[in-house]
Short mmCIF file of C-alpha atoms and ligand atoms in Angstrom, two decimals:
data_model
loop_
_atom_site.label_atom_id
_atom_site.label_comp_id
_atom_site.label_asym_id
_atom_site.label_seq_id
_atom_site.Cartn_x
_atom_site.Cartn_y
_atom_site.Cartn_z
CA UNK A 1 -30.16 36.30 -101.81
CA UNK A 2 -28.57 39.40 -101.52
CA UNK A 3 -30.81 41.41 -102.91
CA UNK A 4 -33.49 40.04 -101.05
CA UNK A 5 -31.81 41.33 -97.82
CA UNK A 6 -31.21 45.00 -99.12
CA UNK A 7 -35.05 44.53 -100.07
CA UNK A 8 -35.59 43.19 -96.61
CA UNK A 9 -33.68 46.39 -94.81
CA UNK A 10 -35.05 48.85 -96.81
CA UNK A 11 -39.03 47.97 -96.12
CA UNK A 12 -37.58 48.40 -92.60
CA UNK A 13 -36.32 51.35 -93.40
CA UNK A 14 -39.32 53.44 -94.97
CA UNK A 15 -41.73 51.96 -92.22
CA UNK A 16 -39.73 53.10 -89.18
CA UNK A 17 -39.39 56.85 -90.53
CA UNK A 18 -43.38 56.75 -92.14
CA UNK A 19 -44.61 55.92 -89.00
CA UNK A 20 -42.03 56.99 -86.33
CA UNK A 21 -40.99 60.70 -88.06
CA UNK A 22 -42.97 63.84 -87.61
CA UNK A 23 -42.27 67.51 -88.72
CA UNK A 24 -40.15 69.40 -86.38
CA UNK A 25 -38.74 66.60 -84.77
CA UNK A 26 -34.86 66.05 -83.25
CA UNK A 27 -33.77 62.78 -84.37
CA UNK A 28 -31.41 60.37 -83.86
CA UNK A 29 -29.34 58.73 -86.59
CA UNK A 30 -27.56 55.77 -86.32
CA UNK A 31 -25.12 53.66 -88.11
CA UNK A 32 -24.43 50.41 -90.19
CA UNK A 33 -26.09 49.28 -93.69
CA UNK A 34 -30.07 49.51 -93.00
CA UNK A 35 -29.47 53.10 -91.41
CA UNK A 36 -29.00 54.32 -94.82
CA UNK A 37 -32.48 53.11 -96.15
CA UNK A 38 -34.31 55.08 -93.24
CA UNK A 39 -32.37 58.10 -94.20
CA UNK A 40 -33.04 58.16 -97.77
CA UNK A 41 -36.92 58.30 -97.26
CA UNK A 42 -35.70 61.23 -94.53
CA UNK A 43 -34.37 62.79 -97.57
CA UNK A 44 -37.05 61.77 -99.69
CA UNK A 45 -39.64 63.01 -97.84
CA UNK A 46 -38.01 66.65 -97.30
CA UNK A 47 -38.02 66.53 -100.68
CA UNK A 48 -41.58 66.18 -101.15
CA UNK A 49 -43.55 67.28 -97.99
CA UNK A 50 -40.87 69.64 -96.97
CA UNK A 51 -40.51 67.83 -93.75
CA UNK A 52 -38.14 69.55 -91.38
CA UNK A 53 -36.13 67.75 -88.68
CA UNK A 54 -32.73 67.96 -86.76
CA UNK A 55 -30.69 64.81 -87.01
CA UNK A 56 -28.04 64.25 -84.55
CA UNK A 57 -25.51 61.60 -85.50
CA UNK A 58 -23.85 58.32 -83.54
CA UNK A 59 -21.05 57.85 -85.62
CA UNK A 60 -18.79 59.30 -88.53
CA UNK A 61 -20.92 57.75 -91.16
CA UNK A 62 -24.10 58.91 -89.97
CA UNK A 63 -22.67 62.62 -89.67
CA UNK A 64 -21.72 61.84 -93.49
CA UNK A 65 -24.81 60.57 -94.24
CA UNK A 66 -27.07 63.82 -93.01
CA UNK A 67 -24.57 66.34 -94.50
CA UNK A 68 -23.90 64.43 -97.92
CA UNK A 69 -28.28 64.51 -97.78
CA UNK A 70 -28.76 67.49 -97.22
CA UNK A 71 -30.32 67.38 -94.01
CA UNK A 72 -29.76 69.36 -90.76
CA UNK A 73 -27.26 68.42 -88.37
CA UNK A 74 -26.97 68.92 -85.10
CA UNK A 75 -25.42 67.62 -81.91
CA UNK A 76 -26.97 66.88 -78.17
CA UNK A 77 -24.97 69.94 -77.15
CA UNK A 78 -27.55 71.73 -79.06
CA UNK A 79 -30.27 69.03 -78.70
CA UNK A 80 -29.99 67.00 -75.54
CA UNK A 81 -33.65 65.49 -75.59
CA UNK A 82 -33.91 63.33 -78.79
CA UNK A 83 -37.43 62.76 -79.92
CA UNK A 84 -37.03 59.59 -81.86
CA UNK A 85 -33.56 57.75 -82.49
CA UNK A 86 -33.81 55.50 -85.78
CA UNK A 87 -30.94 52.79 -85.09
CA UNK A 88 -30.03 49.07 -86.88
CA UNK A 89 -29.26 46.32 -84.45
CA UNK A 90 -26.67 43.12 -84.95
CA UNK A 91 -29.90 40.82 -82.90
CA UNK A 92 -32.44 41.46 -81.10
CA UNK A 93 -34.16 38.68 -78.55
CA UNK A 94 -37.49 38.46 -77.59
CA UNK A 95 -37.48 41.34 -74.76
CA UNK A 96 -36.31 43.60 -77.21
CA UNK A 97 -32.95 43.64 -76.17
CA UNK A 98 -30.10 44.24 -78.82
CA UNK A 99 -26.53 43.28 -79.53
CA UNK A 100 -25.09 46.41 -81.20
CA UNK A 101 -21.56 47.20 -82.73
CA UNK A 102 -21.15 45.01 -85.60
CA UNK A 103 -19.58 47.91 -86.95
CA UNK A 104 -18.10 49.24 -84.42
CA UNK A 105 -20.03 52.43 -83.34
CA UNK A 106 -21.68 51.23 -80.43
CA UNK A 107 -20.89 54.39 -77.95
CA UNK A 108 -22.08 56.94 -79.47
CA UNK A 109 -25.01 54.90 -80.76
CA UNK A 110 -25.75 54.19 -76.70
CA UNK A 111 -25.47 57.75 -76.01
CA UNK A 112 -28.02 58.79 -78.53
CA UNK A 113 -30.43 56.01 -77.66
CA UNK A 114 -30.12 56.97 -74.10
CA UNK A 115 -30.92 60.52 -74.68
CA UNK A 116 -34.13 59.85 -77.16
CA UNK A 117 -37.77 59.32 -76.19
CA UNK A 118 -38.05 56.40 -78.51
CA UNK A 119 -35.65 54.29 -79.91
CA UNK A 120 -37.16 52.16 -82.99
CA UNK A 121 -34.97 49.95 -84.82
CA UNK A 122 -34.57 48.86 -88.29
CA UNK A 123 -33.10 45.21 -89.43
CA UNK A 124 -33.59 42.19 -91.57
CA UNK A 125 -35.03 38.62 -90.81
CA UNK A 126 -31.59 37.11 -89.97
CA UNK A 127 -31.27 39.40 -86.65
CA UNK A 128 -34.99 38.15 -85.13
CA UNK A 129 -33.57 35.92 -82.19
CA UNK A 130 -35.29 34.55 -78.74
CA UNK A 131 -31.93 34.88 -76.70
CA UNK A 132 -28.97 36.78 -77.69
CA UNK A 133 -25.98 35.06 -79.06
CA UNK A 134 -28.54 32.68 -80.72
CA UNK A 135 -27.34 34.07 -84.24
CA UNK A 136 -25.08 36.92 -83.64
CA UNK A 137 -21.87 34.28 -83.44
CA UNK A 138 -19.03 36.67 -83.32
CA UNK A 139 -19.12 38.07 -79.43
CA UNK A 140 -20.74 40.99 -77.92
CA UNK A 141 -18.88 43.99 -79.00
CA UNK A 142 -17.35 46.04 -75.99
CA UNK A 143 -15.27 49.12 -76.79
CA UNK A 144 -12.37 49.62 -73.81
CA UNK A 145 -9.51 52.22 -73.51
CA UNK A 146 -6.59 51.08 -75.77
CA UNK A 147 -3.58 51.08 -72.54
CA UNK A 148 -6.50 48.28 -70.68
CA UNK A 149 -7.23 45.85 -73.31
CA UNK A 150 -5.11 43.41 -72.01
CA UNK A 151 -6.34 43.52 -68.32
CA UNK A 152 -9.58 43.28 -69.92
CA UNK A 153 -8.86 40.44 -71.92
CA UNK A 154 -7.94 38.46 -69.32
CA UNK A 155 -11.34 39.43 -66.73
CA UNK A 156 -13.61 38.64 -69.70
CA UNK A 157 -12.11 35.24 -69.53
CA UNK A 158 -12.96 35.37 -65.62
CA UNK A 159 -16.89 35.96 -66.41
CA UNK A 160 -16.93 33.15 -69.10
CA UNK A 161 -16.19 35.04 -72.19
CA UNK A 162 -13.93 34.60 -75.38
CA UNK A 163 -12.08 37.60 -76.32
CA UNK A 164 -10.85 38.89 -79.51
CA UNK A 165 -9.77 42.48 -80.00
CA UNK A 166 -10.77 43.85 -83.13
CA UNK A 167 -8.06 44.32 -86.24
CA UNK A 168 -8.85 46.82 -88.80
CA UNK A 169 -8.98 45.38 -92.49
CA UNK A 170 -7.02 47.93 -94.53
CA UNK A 171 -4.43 48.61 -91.91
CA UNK A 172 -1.93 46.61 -89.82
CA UNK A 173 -3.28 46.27 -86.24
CA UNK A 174 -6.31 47.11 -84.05
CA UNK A 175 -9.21 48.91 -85.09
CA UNK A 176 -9.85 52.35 -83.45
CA UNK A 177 -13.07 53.46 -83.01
CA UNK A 178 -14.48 56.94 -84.11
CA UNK A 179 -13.73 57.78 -80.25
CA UNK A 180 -9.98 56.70 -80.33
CA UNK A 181 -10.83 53.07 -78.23
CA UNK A 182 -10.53 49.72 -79.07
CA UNK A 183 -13.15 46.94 -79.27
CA UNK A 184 -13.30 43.44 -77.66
CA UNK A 185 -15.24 41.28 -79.50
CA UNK A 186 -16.91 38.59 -76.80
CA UNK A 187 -18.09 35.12 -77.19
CA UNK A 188 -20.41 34.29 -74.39
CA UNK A 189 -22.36 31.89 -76.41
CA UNK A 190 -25.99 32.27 -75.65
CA UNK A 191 -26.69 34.90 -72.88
CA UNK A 192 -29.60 34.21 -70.75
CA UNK A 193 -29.60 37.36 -68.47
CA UNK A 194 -28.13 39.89 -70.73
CA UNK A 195 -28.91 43.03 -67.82
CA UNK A 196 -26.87 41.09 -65.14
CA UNK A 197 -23.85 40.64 -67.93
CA UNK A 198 -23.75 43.87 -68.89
CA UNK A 199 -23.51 45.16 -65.20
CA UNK A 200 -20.67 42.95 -64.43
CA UNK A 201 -18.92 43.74 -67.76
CA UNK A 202 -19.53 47.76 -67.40
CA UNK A 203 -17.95 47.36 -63.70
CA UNK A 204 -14.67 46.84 -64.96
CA UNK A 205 -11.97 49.62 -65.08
CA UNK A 206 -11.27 50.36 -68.49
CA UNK A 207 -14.51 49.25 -70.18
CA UNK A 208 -16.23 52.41 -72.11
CA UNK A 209 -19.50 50.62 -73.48
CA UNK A 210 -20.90 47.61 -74.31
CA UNK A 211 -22.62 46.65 -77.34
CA UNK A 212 -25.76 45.35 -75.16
CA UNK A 213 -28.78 47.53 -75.34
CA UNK A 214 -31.02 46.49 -72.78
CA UNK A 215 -34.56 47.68 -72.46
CA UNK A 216 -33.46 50.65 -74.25
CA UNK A 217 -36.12 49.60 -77.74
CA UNK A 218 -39.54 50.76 -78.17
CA UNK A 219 -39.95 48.99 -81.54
CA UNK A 220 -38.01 46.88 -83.90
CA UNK A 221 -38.79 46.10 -87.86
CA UNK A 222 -37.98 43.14 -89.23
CA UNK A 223 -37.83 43.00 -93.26
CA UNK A 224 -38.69 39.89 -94.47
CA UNK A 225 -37.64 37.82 -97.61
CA UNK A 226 -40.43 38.05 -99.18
CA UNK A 227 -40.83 41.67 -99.19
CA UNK A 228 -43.18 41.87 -95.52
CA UNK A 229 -42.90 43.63 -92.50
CA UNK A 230 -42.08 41.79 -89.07
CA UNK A 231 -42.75 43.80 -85.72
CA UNK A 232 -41.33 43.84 -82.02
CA UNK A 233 -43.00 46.29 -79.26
CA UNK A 234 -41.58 46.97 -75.95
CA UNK A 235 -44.54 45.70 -73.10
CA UNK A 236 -45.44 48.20 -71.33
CA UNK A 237 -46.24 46.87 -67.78
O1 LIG B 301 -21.75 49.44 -85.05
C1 LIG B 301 -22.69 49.32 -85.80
C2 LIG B 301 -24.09 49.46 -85.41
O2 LIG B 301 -24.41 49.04 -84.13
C3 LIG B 301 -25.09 48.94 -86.45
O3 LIG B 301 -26.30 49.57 -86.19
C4 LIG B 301 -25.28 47.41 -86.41
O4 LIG B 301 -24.04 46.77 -86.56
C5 LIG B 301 -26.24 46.94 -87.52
O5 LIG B 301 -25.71 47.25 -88.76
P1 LIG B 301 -26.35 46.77 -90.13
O6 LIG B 301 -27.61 47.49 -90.31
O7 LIG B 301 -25.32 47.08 -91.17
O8 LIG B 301 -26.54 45.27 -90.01
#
């Protein structure tokens, strides 16, 4: 089973960079478990074509990632216009929408994706959803400033929503993000209008970013169990 997933995340992987990545290109690299499959065909493939591209990071284990492979870092300082920003997703629903921040780098990962061209994603079969909060069961991931997390606690409640904060798992008390915030995990249930949510959560004092990524996807992969390749594309009206 588990193997079938990494098998799943990988194919994902290795398609998004074969047929998103070009020579000379800025990228951008994101974070969580199926990020790592896209960036060792990056590496594989400087290997053997000599491919040459800037990566700039979303997180601290993406920056580890590109320096540990040997590939070129760089930052939006630098590189403000991203040509193609290679990302993994918690779901996604059928207007390519996404629930990111599973593990907890959702800002920087929104920043990136805001600032590239394209944003193609890479995930397994068990994130393919119609509506969000279909399968992603453990809230919409929001990351706040630490002094307003109770305030916030208590408006998420006013819009409908369950909070949790965050704990870190080899340390007493919250988790802090790679920007110094906390995160509010949200249970809306099942959101039908994820754009009008996302307003009303991103009005509130305090709130950084919210793990909802909406019409920000050009094209998702979905691994499949039995070693194929599912496909979203954005509609282009
Ligand atoms: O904070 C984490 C990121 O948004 C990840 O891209 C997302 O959680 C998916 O991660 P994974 O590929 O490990 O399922």
């Amino acid at each position: 089973m588990d193997n079938l997933i990494e098998i799943a995340k990988k194919k994902a992987g290795i398609a998004a960079v074969d047929e998103f990545v070009k020579d000379g290109m800025v990228l951008g690299i994101g974070s969580g478990s199926t990020v790592v499959y896209a960036v060792n065909r990056l590496i594989e493939r400087t290997k053997q074509e000599g491919l040459k591209v800037v990566c700039i990071p979303t997180s601290f284990q993406s920056t580890q990632l590109i320096v540990n492979g040997g590939l070129t870092l760089g930052d939006l300082s630098q590189f403000p216009k991203i040509d193609v920003d290679i990302d993994g997703a918690d779901e996604v629903d059928e207007n390519l929408n996404l629930i990111k921040g599973g593990g907890g780098c959702l800002l920087q990962e929104k920043i990136v994706a805001f600032n590239s061209e394209k944003l193609v994603i890479v995930a397994d079969y068990r994130k393919n959803s119609k509506i969000l909060g279909e399968k992603w069961k453990k809230g919409i991931p929001i990351e706040v400033i630490p002094l307003a997390y109770v305030p916030l606690m208590n408006q998420m409640e006013k819009l409908g929503g369950s909070p949790f904060l965050r704990l870190a798992e080899k340390k007493a008390g919250p988790l802090i993000t790679d920007n110094g915030n906390f995160i509010l995990d949200v249970d809306f249930g099942e959101i039908s209008d994820p754009k009008k949510l996302n307003q009303k959560i991103k009005m509130l004092s305090g709130v950084v970013e919210t793990g909802l990524f909406i019409g920000m996807a050009n094209k998702v992969y979905f691994g499949q169990q039995d070693g194929t390749l599912d496909q979203k594309i954005k509609k282009t009206i």
